[in-house]
Structure formats: structure tokens, C-alpha cells
Coordinates of N, CA and C and ligand atoms in Angstrom, one line a residue:
X913 N 19.1 6.9 0.7 CA 20.1 7.9 1.1 C 21.5 7.7 -0.3
X914 N 21.2 6.2 -0.2 CA 23.0 5.7 -1.4 C 22.3 6.1 -3.0
X915 N 20.8 6.6 -3.6 CA 20.9 7.4 -4.8 C 21.4 8.8 -4.4
X916 N 21.8 9.4 -3.4 CA 21.7 10.6 -3.3 C 24.0 10.5 -3.1
X917 N 23.8 10.1 -2.5 CA 25.3 9.3 -2.1 C 26.2 9.6 -3.3
X918 N 25.4 7.8 -4.8 CA 26.3 8.4 -5.2 C 26.1 9.6 -6.2
X919 N 25.6 10.2 -6.7 CA 25.3 10.9 -7.3 C 25.9 12.2 -7.0
X920 N 25.8 12.4 -6.1 CA 26.7 13.7 -5.2 C 28.8 13.5 -5.9
X921 N 28.4 12.1 -5.5 CA 30.3 11.2 -5.8 C 30.3 11.9 -7.9
X922 N 29.3 11.6 -8.2 CA 29.6 11.9 -9.3 C 29.6 13.6 -9.8
X923 N 29.3 14.6 -8.8 CA 29.4 15.7 -9.8 C 30.4 16.1 -8.5
X924 N 30.8 15.1 -7.7 CA 32.7 15.6 -7.1 C 33.1 15.1 -8.4
X925 N 33.5 14.7 -8.7 CA 34.2 13.9 -9.9 C 34.0 14.4 -10.8
X926 N 33.4 15.8 -11.2 CA 33.4 15.6 -12.3 C 32.2 14.9 -13.4
X927 N 31.8 14.0 -13.3 CA 31.2 12.5 -14.6 C 30.1 12.7 -14.2
X928 N 28.5 14.5 -14.1 CA 27.5 14.0 -13.8 C 26.7 12.8 -14.8
X929 N 25.7 13.5 -15.4 CA 25.0 12.3 -15.5 C 24.1 13.0 -16.9
X930 N 24.3 12.5 -18.0 CA 23.8 13.5 -18.5 C 22.0 13.2 -19.4
X931 N 21.3 14.4 -18.3 CA 19.7 13.9 -18.1 C 19.6 14.8 -19.5
X932 N 18.0 14.0 -20.1 CA 17.7 14.4 -21.8 C 16.3 15.0 -21.6
X933 N 15.8 15.6 -21.8 CA 14.5 15.8 -21.2 C 13.6 16.5 -22.5
X934 N 13.3 15.1 -23.1 CA 12.9 15.1 -24.4 C 10.9 15.8 -24.4
X935 N 10.4 15.3 -26.0 CA 9.2 15.8 -25.7 C 9.0 14.8 -25.4
X936 N 10.0 13.0 -24.7 CA 8.6 11.4 -24.5 C 8.7 12.1 -22.8
X937 N 10.2 12.3 -22.8 CA 10.3 12.4 -20.8 C 9.7 13.7 -20.3
X938 N 9.3 14.2 -21.1 CA 8.0 15.7 -20.6 C 7.5 15.3 -19.9
X939 N 6.6 13.8 -21.2 CA 5.2 13.8 -21.1 C 5.4 13.3 -19.9
X940 N 6.0 12.0 -19.0 CA 6.4 11.8 -18.8 C 6.5 11.8 -17.3
X941 N 7.2 13.3 -16.6 CA 7.0 14.0 -15.7 C 5.4 15.1 -15.7
X942 N 5.2 15.1 -16.6 CA 3.7 15.5 -16.5 C 2.4 14.1 -16.7
X943 N 3.0 13.8 -16.2 CA 2.0 12.5 -15.9 C 2.3 12.7 -14.5
X944 N 2.6 12.1 -13.9 CA 3.2 12.3 -12.0 C 4.7 12.4 -11.5
X945 N 4.8 12.4 -10.4 CA 6.0 12.7 -10.3 C 6.1 11.8 -9.0
X946 N 7.9 10.7 -8.9 CA 7.7 10.0 -7.7 C 9.5 10.3 -7.0
X947 N 9.1 11.7 -6.0 CA 10.2 12.5 -5.6 C 11.0 10.8 -4.7
X948 N 12.5 11.1 -4.6 CA 12.8 10.1 -4.4 C 13.4 10.4 -2.5
X949 N 13.2 12.1 -2.8 CA 13.5 12.4 -1.9 C 13.0 14.0 -1.0
X950 N 13.1 14.7 0.0 CA 12.8 15.8 -0.2 C 14.0 16.8 0.3
X951 N 14.5 17.6 -0.2 CA 16.1 18.7 1.0 C 15.5 19.7 1.2
X952 N 15.8 19.9 1.8 CA 15.7 22.2 2.5 C 17.0 22.0 2.6
X953 N 17.0 23.1 1.5 CA 18.2 23.8 1.6 C 17.7 25.5 0.8
X954 N 19.6 25.9 1.9 CA 20.0 26.8 1.4 C 19.3 28.4 0.0
X955 N 18.4 28.9 -0.6 CA 18.3 29.5 -1.3 C 19.3 30.3 -1.9
X956 N 20.8 29.7 -1.8 CA 22.4 30.3 -1.5 C 22.1 30.1 -3.5
X957 N 22.6 30.6 -5.0 CA 22.4 30.9 -5.4 C 23.8 29.2 -6.0
X958 N 24.6 29.1 -5.6 CA 25.6 28.5 -4.8 C 25.3 26.8 -4.9
X959 N 24.0 26.9 -4.4 CA 24.1 24.7 -3.9 C 22.3 24.0 -4.1
X960 N 21.9 24.3 -5.6 CA 21.2 23.8 -5.8 C 21.4 22.1 -6.0
X961 N 20.2 22.0 -5.2 CA 20.7 20.3 -4.5 C 20.2 19.2 -6.0
X962 N 19.7 19.5 -6.9 CA 19.6 18.5 -8.4 C 21.2 18.8 -8.5
X963 N 21.4 20.0 -8.4 CA 23.6 20.0 -9.2 C 24.5 18.9 -8.2
X964 N 24.5 19.2 -7.3 CA 24.8 19.2 -5.9 C 25.2 17.8 -5.8
X965 N 23.8 16.8 -6.0 CA 23.1 15.5 -5.7 C 22.9 14.5 -7.6
X966 N 22.7 14.9 -8.1 CA 23.7 15.2 -9.6 C 21.7 13.7 -10.1
X967 N 21.1 14.6 -10.0 CA 20.1 14.2 -9.8 C 18.6 14.6 -11.1
X968 N 17.4 14.0 -11.9 CA 17.0 14.5 -12.3 C 16.1 15.4 -12.1
X969 N 15.2 16.3 -12.8 CA 14.1 16.2 -12.9 C 12.8 15.3 -12.0
X970 N 12.7 16.1 -11.5 CA 11.6 14.8 -11.0 C 11.4 13.9 -9.6
X971 N 13.5 14.3 -9.6 CA 13.9 13.2 -8.8 C 13.5 13.9 -6.8
X972 N 14.1 15.1 -7.1 CA 13.8 15.4 -5.7 C 12.5 17.1 -5.2
X973 N 11.7 16.7 -4.0 CA 10.9 17.3 -3.5 C 12.1 19.1 -2.8
X974 N 11.6 20.2 -3.6 CA 12.7 20.4 -2.9 C 12.5 22.3 -2.4
X975 N 12.4 22.8 -1.1 CA 11.8 24.0 -0.8 C 13.1 24.1 -0.1
X976 N 13.5 25.5 -0.9 CA 14.7 26.8 -0.7 C 14.4 27.6 -0.1
X977 N 15.0 28.3 1.4 CA 14.7 29.6 1.7 C 16.4 30.1 2.8
X978 N 16.9 31.2 2.2 CA 17.7 31.6 3.5 C 18.3 31.0 4.4
X979 N 19.6 29.7 4.9 CA 19.8 28.9 5.7 C 19.0 28.3 6.4
X980 N 18.7 27.4 5.5 CA 17.7 26.2 5.5 C 17.4 26.2 6.0
X981 N 16.7 27.0 6.8 CA 16.0 27.0 7.5 C 14.7 26.6 7.9
X982 N 13.8 25.2 9.0 CA 12.5 25.5 9.4 C 11.0 26.5 9.1
X983 N 11.4 27.3 8.3 CA 10.1 28.1 8.1 C 8.9 27.6 8.1
X984 N 7.4 28.0 7.6 CA 6.0 27.6 7.9 C 6.9 27.3 6.4
X985 N 6.5 27.9 5.2 CA 6.6 27.2 4.1 C 7.9 26.2 3.8
X986 N 8.4 25.7 4.1 CA 9.7 24.3 4.8 C 9.0 23.7 5.5
X987 N 8.4 23.6 5.9 CA 7.6 22.9 6.7 C 5.9 22.5 5.5
X988 N 5.7 22.9 5.3 CA 4.8 22.5 4.6 C 4.9 21.8 3.2
X989 N 6.3 22.2 2.6 CA 6.6 21.6 1.8 C 7.4 19.9 1.8
X990 N 8.0 19.6 3.0 CA 7.8 18.2 4.1 C 6.8 17.7 3.4
X991 N 5.8 18.2 4.3 CA 4.3 17.7 4.9 C 4.0 17.3 3.1
X992 N 4.4 17.7 2.5 CA 3.2 17.6 0.7 C 4.4 16.4 0.8
X993 N 5.7 16.0 0.7 CA 6.3 15.2 0.3 C 6.5 13.8 0.6
X994 N 6.0 13.6 2.5 CA 6.2 13.1 3.4 C 4.3 12.0 2.9
X995 N 4.0 13.3 3.0 CA 2.3 12.2 2.9 C 1.7 12.4 1.4
X996 N 1.8 13.1 1.0 CA 1.5 13.0 -0.5 C 1.9 11.5 -1.6
X997 N 3.5 12.6 -1.5 CA 4.6 11.7 -2.4 C 5.2 11.1 -1.7
X998 N 5.2 10.2 -0.2 CA 5.7 9.1 0.2 C 7.3 9.4 0.3
X999 N 7.8 10.2 0.4 CA 9.9 10.5 0.5 C 9.8 9.0 1.3
X1000 N 10.2 9.2 1.9 CA 11.6 8.0 2.6 C 12.5 8.5 3.5
X1001 N 12.8 9.8 2.6 CA 14.6 10.7 2.6 C 13.9 11.7 3.3
X1002 N 14.2 12.8 4.2 CA 14.7 14.0 4.5 C 15.5 14.9 5.2
X1003 N 16.5 15.3 4.3 CA 17.6 16.2 3.7 C 17.6 17.6 4.5
X1004 N 17.7 17.9 5.5 CA 18.3 19.4 5.3 C 20.0 19.8 4.9
X1005 N 20.1 20.6 4.4 CA 21.3 20.6 3.4 C 21.8 21.8 4.2
X1006 N 22.8 22.3 5.4 CA 23.2 23.7 4.6 C 24.5 23.2 3.5
X1007 N 25.1 24.8 4.2 CA 26.2 25.0 3.1 C 27.5 25.5 3.5
X1008 N 28.9 25.6 3.2 CA 30.1 25.5 4.2 C 30.0 27.1 3.1
X1009 N 30.2 28.3 3.6 CA 30.5 30.2 3.8 C 28.6 30.8 4.0
X1010 N 27.7 29.6 4.3 CA 26.1 30.1 3.8 C 26.4 31.5 5.2
X1011 N 25.5 33.2 4.3 CA 25.4 34.3 4.8 C 25.1 33.9 4.9
X1012 N 23.7 33.3 5.4 CA 22.8 33.4 6.5 C 22.8 32.9 8.0
X1013 N 23.8 31.8 7.5 CA 24.3 31.8 9.5 C 24.9 32.7 10.2
X1014 N 26.4 33.2 8.9 CA 27.4 34.7 8.9 C 26.6 35.1 9.3
X1015 N 25.7 35.5 8.8 CA 25.2 37.1 8.9 C 24.8 37.1 10.4
X1016 N 24.3 35.6 10.7 CA 23.5 35.7 12.8 C 25.2 35.6 13.3
X1017 N 26.4 35.1 13.2 CA 26.6 36.2 13.7 C 28.0 37.4 13.5
X1018 N 27.5 38.3 13.8 CA 27.2 40.0 13.3 C 28.3 39.9 12.5
X1019 N 28.4 38.5 11.0 CA 29.2 38.8 9.4 C 28.5 40.0 8.9
X1020 N 28.2 40.7 8.2 CA 27.8 41.1 7.0 C 26.4 41.7 7.6
X1021 N 25.5 41.2 5.9 CA 23.7 41.5 6.2 C 23.4 41.2 6.9
X1022 N 22.8 42.3 8.1 CA 21.9 40.9 9.3 C 20.8 40.9 9.1
X1023 N 19.8 40.6 9.3 CA 17.5 40.3 8.6 C 17.8 40.3 9.9
X1024 N 16.1 41.4 11.0 CA 15.0 39.7 11.8 C 15.1 38.8 11.8
X1025 N 14.7 38.5 10.6 CA 14.3 37.6 10.2 C 15.2 36.4 10.0
X1026 N 16.3 36.3 9.6 CA 17.8 35.8 9.7 C 17.4 35.3 11.8
X1027 N 18.1 36.6 12.3 CA 17.9 36.5 13.6 C 16.9 35.3 14.7
X1028 N 15.6 36.1 14.2 CA 15.0 35.6 14.8 C 15.0 33.7 14.2
X1029 N 15.2 33.6 13.0 CA 15.2 31.7 12.6 C 16.8 31.5 13.0
X1030 N 18.1 31.7 13.0 CA 18.9 30.8 13.4 C 19.9 31.7 14.4
X1031 N 19.5 32.4 14.9 CA 19.9 33.2 16.6 C 19.7 32.7 17.3
X1032 N 18.7 32.4 17.7 CA 18.5 31.2 19.6 C 18.9 30.2 19.6
X1033 N 19.0 29.4 18.2 CA 19.8 27.6 17.8 C 21.6 28.0 18.2
X1034 N 22.5 28.6 17.7 CA 23.9 29.1 17.5 C 23.6 29.3 18.9
X1035 N 22.8 30.3 20.2 CA 23.3 31.2 20.9 C 23.5 29.6 21.7
X1036 N 21.9 28.7 21.1 CA 22.7 27.7 22.8 C 23.7 27.1 22.8
X1037 N 24.1 27.0 20.8 CA 25.3 26.0 21.1 C 27.2 27.0 21.2
X1038 N 26.7 28.0 21.1 CA 27.4 29.3 21.5 C 27.7 28.4 23.2
X1039 N 27.2 28.9 23.8 CA 27.0 28.9 25.2 C 27.1 26.9 25.8
X1040 N 26.8 26.0 25.0 CA 26.9 25.0 25.4 C 28.6 24.5 24.3
X1041 N 28.5 25.0 23.9 CA 30.0 24.2 23.4 C 32.1 25.7 23.1
X1042 N 30.9 26.8 23.9 CA 32.0 28.0 23.6 C 31.6 28.5 22.0
X1043 N 32.6 29.3 21.6 CA 33.2 29.5 20.6 C 32.7 28.8 19.6
X1044 N 32.2 28.9 18.3 CA 32.3 28.4 17.0 C 32.5 28.3 15.6
X1045 N 33.2 28.3 14.7 CA 33.4 28.7 13.6 C 32.6 28.4 12.9
X1046 N 32.4 29.1 12.2 CA 31.1 29.3 10.5 C 30.9 27.6 10.9
X1047 N 32.1 26.4 9.7 CA 31.7 25.9 9.2 C 31.2 25.0 10.5
X1048 N 31.6 25.1 12.1 CA 30.0 24.2 13.4 C 29.2 24.6 13.5
X1049 N 29.0 26.3 13.4 CA 28.0 26.8 13.1 C 26.9 26.1 12.2
X1050 N 27.6 25.9 10.9 CA 26.4 26.1 9.5 C 25.9 24.3 10.0
X1051 N 26.7 23.0 10.7 CA 26.1 22.0 11.1 C 24.9 22.6 12.0
X1052 N 25.4 22.8 13.2 CA 24.4 22.7 14.2 C 22.9 23.6 14.0
X1053 N 23.2 24.6 12.7 CA 22.2 25.0 12.1 C 21.7 24.0 11.2
X1054 N 22.0 23.2 10.9 CA 21.2 22.2 10.1 C 20.5 21.1 11.1
X1055 N 21.2 20.7 12.6 CA 20.6 19.9 13.1 C 19.7 19.9 13.8
X1056 N 19.4 21.9 13.8 CA 18.2 22.4 14.7 C 17.2 22.9 13.6
X1057 N 17.4 22.8 12.4 CA 16.1 23.5 11.6 C 15.7 21.6 11.7
X1058 N 16.7 20.9 11.8 CA 16.2 18.9 12.0 C 14.8 19.0 13.2
X1059 N 15.8 19.4 14.1 CA 15.0 19.6 15.2 C 13.2 19.9 15.5
X1060 N 13.8 21.3 14.4 CA 12.4 22.3 14.8 C 11.8 21.4 14.1
X1061 N 12.1 20.8 12.3 CA 11.1 20.7 11.5 C 9.6 19.0 12.2
X1062 N 10.3 18.5 13.1 CA 10.0 17.4 13.6 C 9.2 18.0 14.9
X1063 N 10.0 18.7 15.8 CA 8.8 19.4 16.9 C 7.5 20.4 15.3
X1064 N 7.2 21.2 14.6 CA 6.8 21.3 14.2 C 5.6 20.6 13.0
X1065 N 6.2 20.0 12.5 CA 5.1 19.4 12.0 C 5.2 17.5 12.6
X1066 N 3.8 17.5 12.5 CA 2.2 16.5 13.4 C 2.9 14.9 12.1
X1067 N 3.5 15.0 10.9 CA 2.9 14.1 9.3 C 4.4 13.9 10.0
X1068 N 5.8 14.6 9.9 CA 6.9 14.8 10.1 C 7.2 13.7 10.6
X1069 N 6.9 13.9 12.1 CA 6.7 13.5 13.4 C 6.5 11.7 13.4
X1070 N 5.0 11.0 12.8 CA 4.2 10.2 13.0 C 5.9 9.2 11.7
X1071 N 5.9 9.3 10.6 CA 6.5 9.3 9.4 C 8.0 8.6 10.2
X1072 N 8.5 9.5 11.4 CA 9.7 9.5 11.7 C 9.5 8.6 12.8
X1073 N 8.7 8.5 13.5 CA 8.1 7.2 14.4 C 7.8 5.9 14.3
X1074 N 7.7 6.3 13.1 CA 6.8 4.4 13.1 C 7.8 4.0 11.3
X1075 N 8.4 4.6 11.6 CA 10.6 4.2 10.9 C 9.7 4.7 9.3
X1076 N 9.2 5.1 8.6 CA 8.9 5.7 7.9 C 9.7 5.8 7.2
X1077 N 10.2 7.5 7.7 CA 11.2 8.6 6.6 C 12.1 8.9 7.7
X1078 N 13.1 9.0 6.9 CA 14.2 9.9 8.1 C 14.5 10.4 7.3
X1079 N 15.0 12.0 8.5 CA 15.5 13.2 9.1 C 16.4 12.6 8.5
X1080 N 17.4 14.1 7.6 CA 18.9 14.6 8.1 C 19.7 15.3 8.1
X1081 N 20.5 15.8 8.9 CA 20.9 17.0 8.6 C 22.5 16.1 7.4
X1082 N 23.0 17.6 6.7 CA 23.7 17.5 5.9 C 24.5 18.4 6.0
X1083 N 25.8 19.0 4.9 CA 26.6 19.9 5.3 C 27.6 19.4 4.1
X1084 N 27.2 20.6 2.5 CA 27.1 20.5 1.3 C 29.1 21.7 1.4
X1085 N 30.0 20.7 1.3 CA 31.0 21.9 1.0 C 31.1 22.3 -0.1
X1086 N 31.2 23.9 -0.1 CA 31.5 24.3 -2.0 C 32.6 24.1 -2.4
X1087 N 34.1 24.2 -1.6 CA 35.1 23.7 -1.9 C 34.9 22.5 -2.3
X1088 N 34.9 21.5 -2.4 CA 35.3 20.2 -2.5 C 34.0 19.1 -2.9
X1089 N 33.0 20.6 -2.9 CA 31.3 19.4 -3.8 C 30.8 18.4 -2.9
X1090 N 30.9 18.2 -2.2 CA 31.3 16.5 -0.7 C 30.4 17.4 -0.3
X1091 N 28.7 16.6 -0.4 CA 27.8 16.5 0.6 C 28.0 15.9 2.0
X1092 N 28.4 16.3 2.9 CA 28.6 15.2 4.8 C 27.2 15.3 5.6
X1093 N 26.9 13.6 5.8 CA 26.2 14.4 7.0 C 26.2 14.6 8.2
X1094 N 26.2 15.3 9.1 CA 26.2 16.2 9.4 C 25.8 15.8 11.5
X1095 N 25.2 14.7 11.2 CA 24.4 13.8 12.7 C 25.3 14.1 14.1
X1096 N 24.9 14.0 15.1 CA 26.2 14.0 16.2 C 26.9 12.8 16.4
Ligands
ZN2551 ZN1 23.4 29.6 2.9

């Protein structure tokens, strides 16, 4: 997580590293990949994890889906990252102003798919905490996706149990550029 936090600090301060991908670098990448983390993020065009965490190609194993939910493809990607590439960290990154989460609050575009994946978690959070702001719902949604991933993936569950992998919910603030952990 330290490398991701340091990378995010560079992004926030507007001093990202310059990554060069010449023939040599591409040849190295062709040979193998050693990602340092798996990231589950929203498909939103403004929240690319490689940029937000200022990481080069080969560093992050990313799964993106609207609302950063634990969809079947997300579970598959996380399993691959944990099992094959042995990443020590899985970050589920929600973001402020998430359209998918907002639409589950009946604002704007509503898709049945979003309702199915996000609706139950957010309704449960509302009945527990009362009315929540969009920012709070984004946090709840990231935490819920972590729980769903653990429920759906035996690989991930076992890796966490043996303390080989950490899974953390986080939120990217689009205004400040900062990624904060969203653990309760
Ligand atoms: Zn989003």
C-alpha cells in the first residue's frame, strides 16, 4: 500500500513520474508482469488507477466495472491476481460523484444491473444509518464490494485468512485527487 500512497501523493501534488516505454521497456514487459496490487475501480473515465496511483504499466492488475461492484468478471480478475501473480494487496476503489452509485439513489440514469449490484447494499446502509449522502454511499458501496468479493471468492478468502493478502476499500476524491482508505 505504501507504494500506492506515495504514487497518489505524487499525483495529488502534480509531480508524477515520467514513465518511458521504449523498445527495451516493452521487451521487459513482454517477458513477464509482476503487479504489486489488484485494483477494482469504476469504469468512469476520470478514475484510471494507473494515473491516480502514478504507477507504470505492469504494476497494477486492474478490473473496472461501473460502480466498482463485485461482478463475476471482477472476481475472476482478483482470483487471477491473487493466485497467479501473487499480489499482496487488493484495493476496491470507489470515487466521489460516482454515477452508478448516484443512480441507485434514483438520481439520473438507473439501470437494472446497477440496482441489482448496488441497491441492496445501499438500502441496508440506509436502514442502519438513516439517510446517507452520496459520499457516504460511495464509501458503503466500496466496503460492500470488499465483503462480496470475500464471499464470492474462495481463493481470496483463503489468501486473506492466511494473511498473504489484504483487501481494502478506498475512495478517490476527484476534486483533491486524494485516495483515502474507507475501512470502518
Ligand atoms: Zn463511478
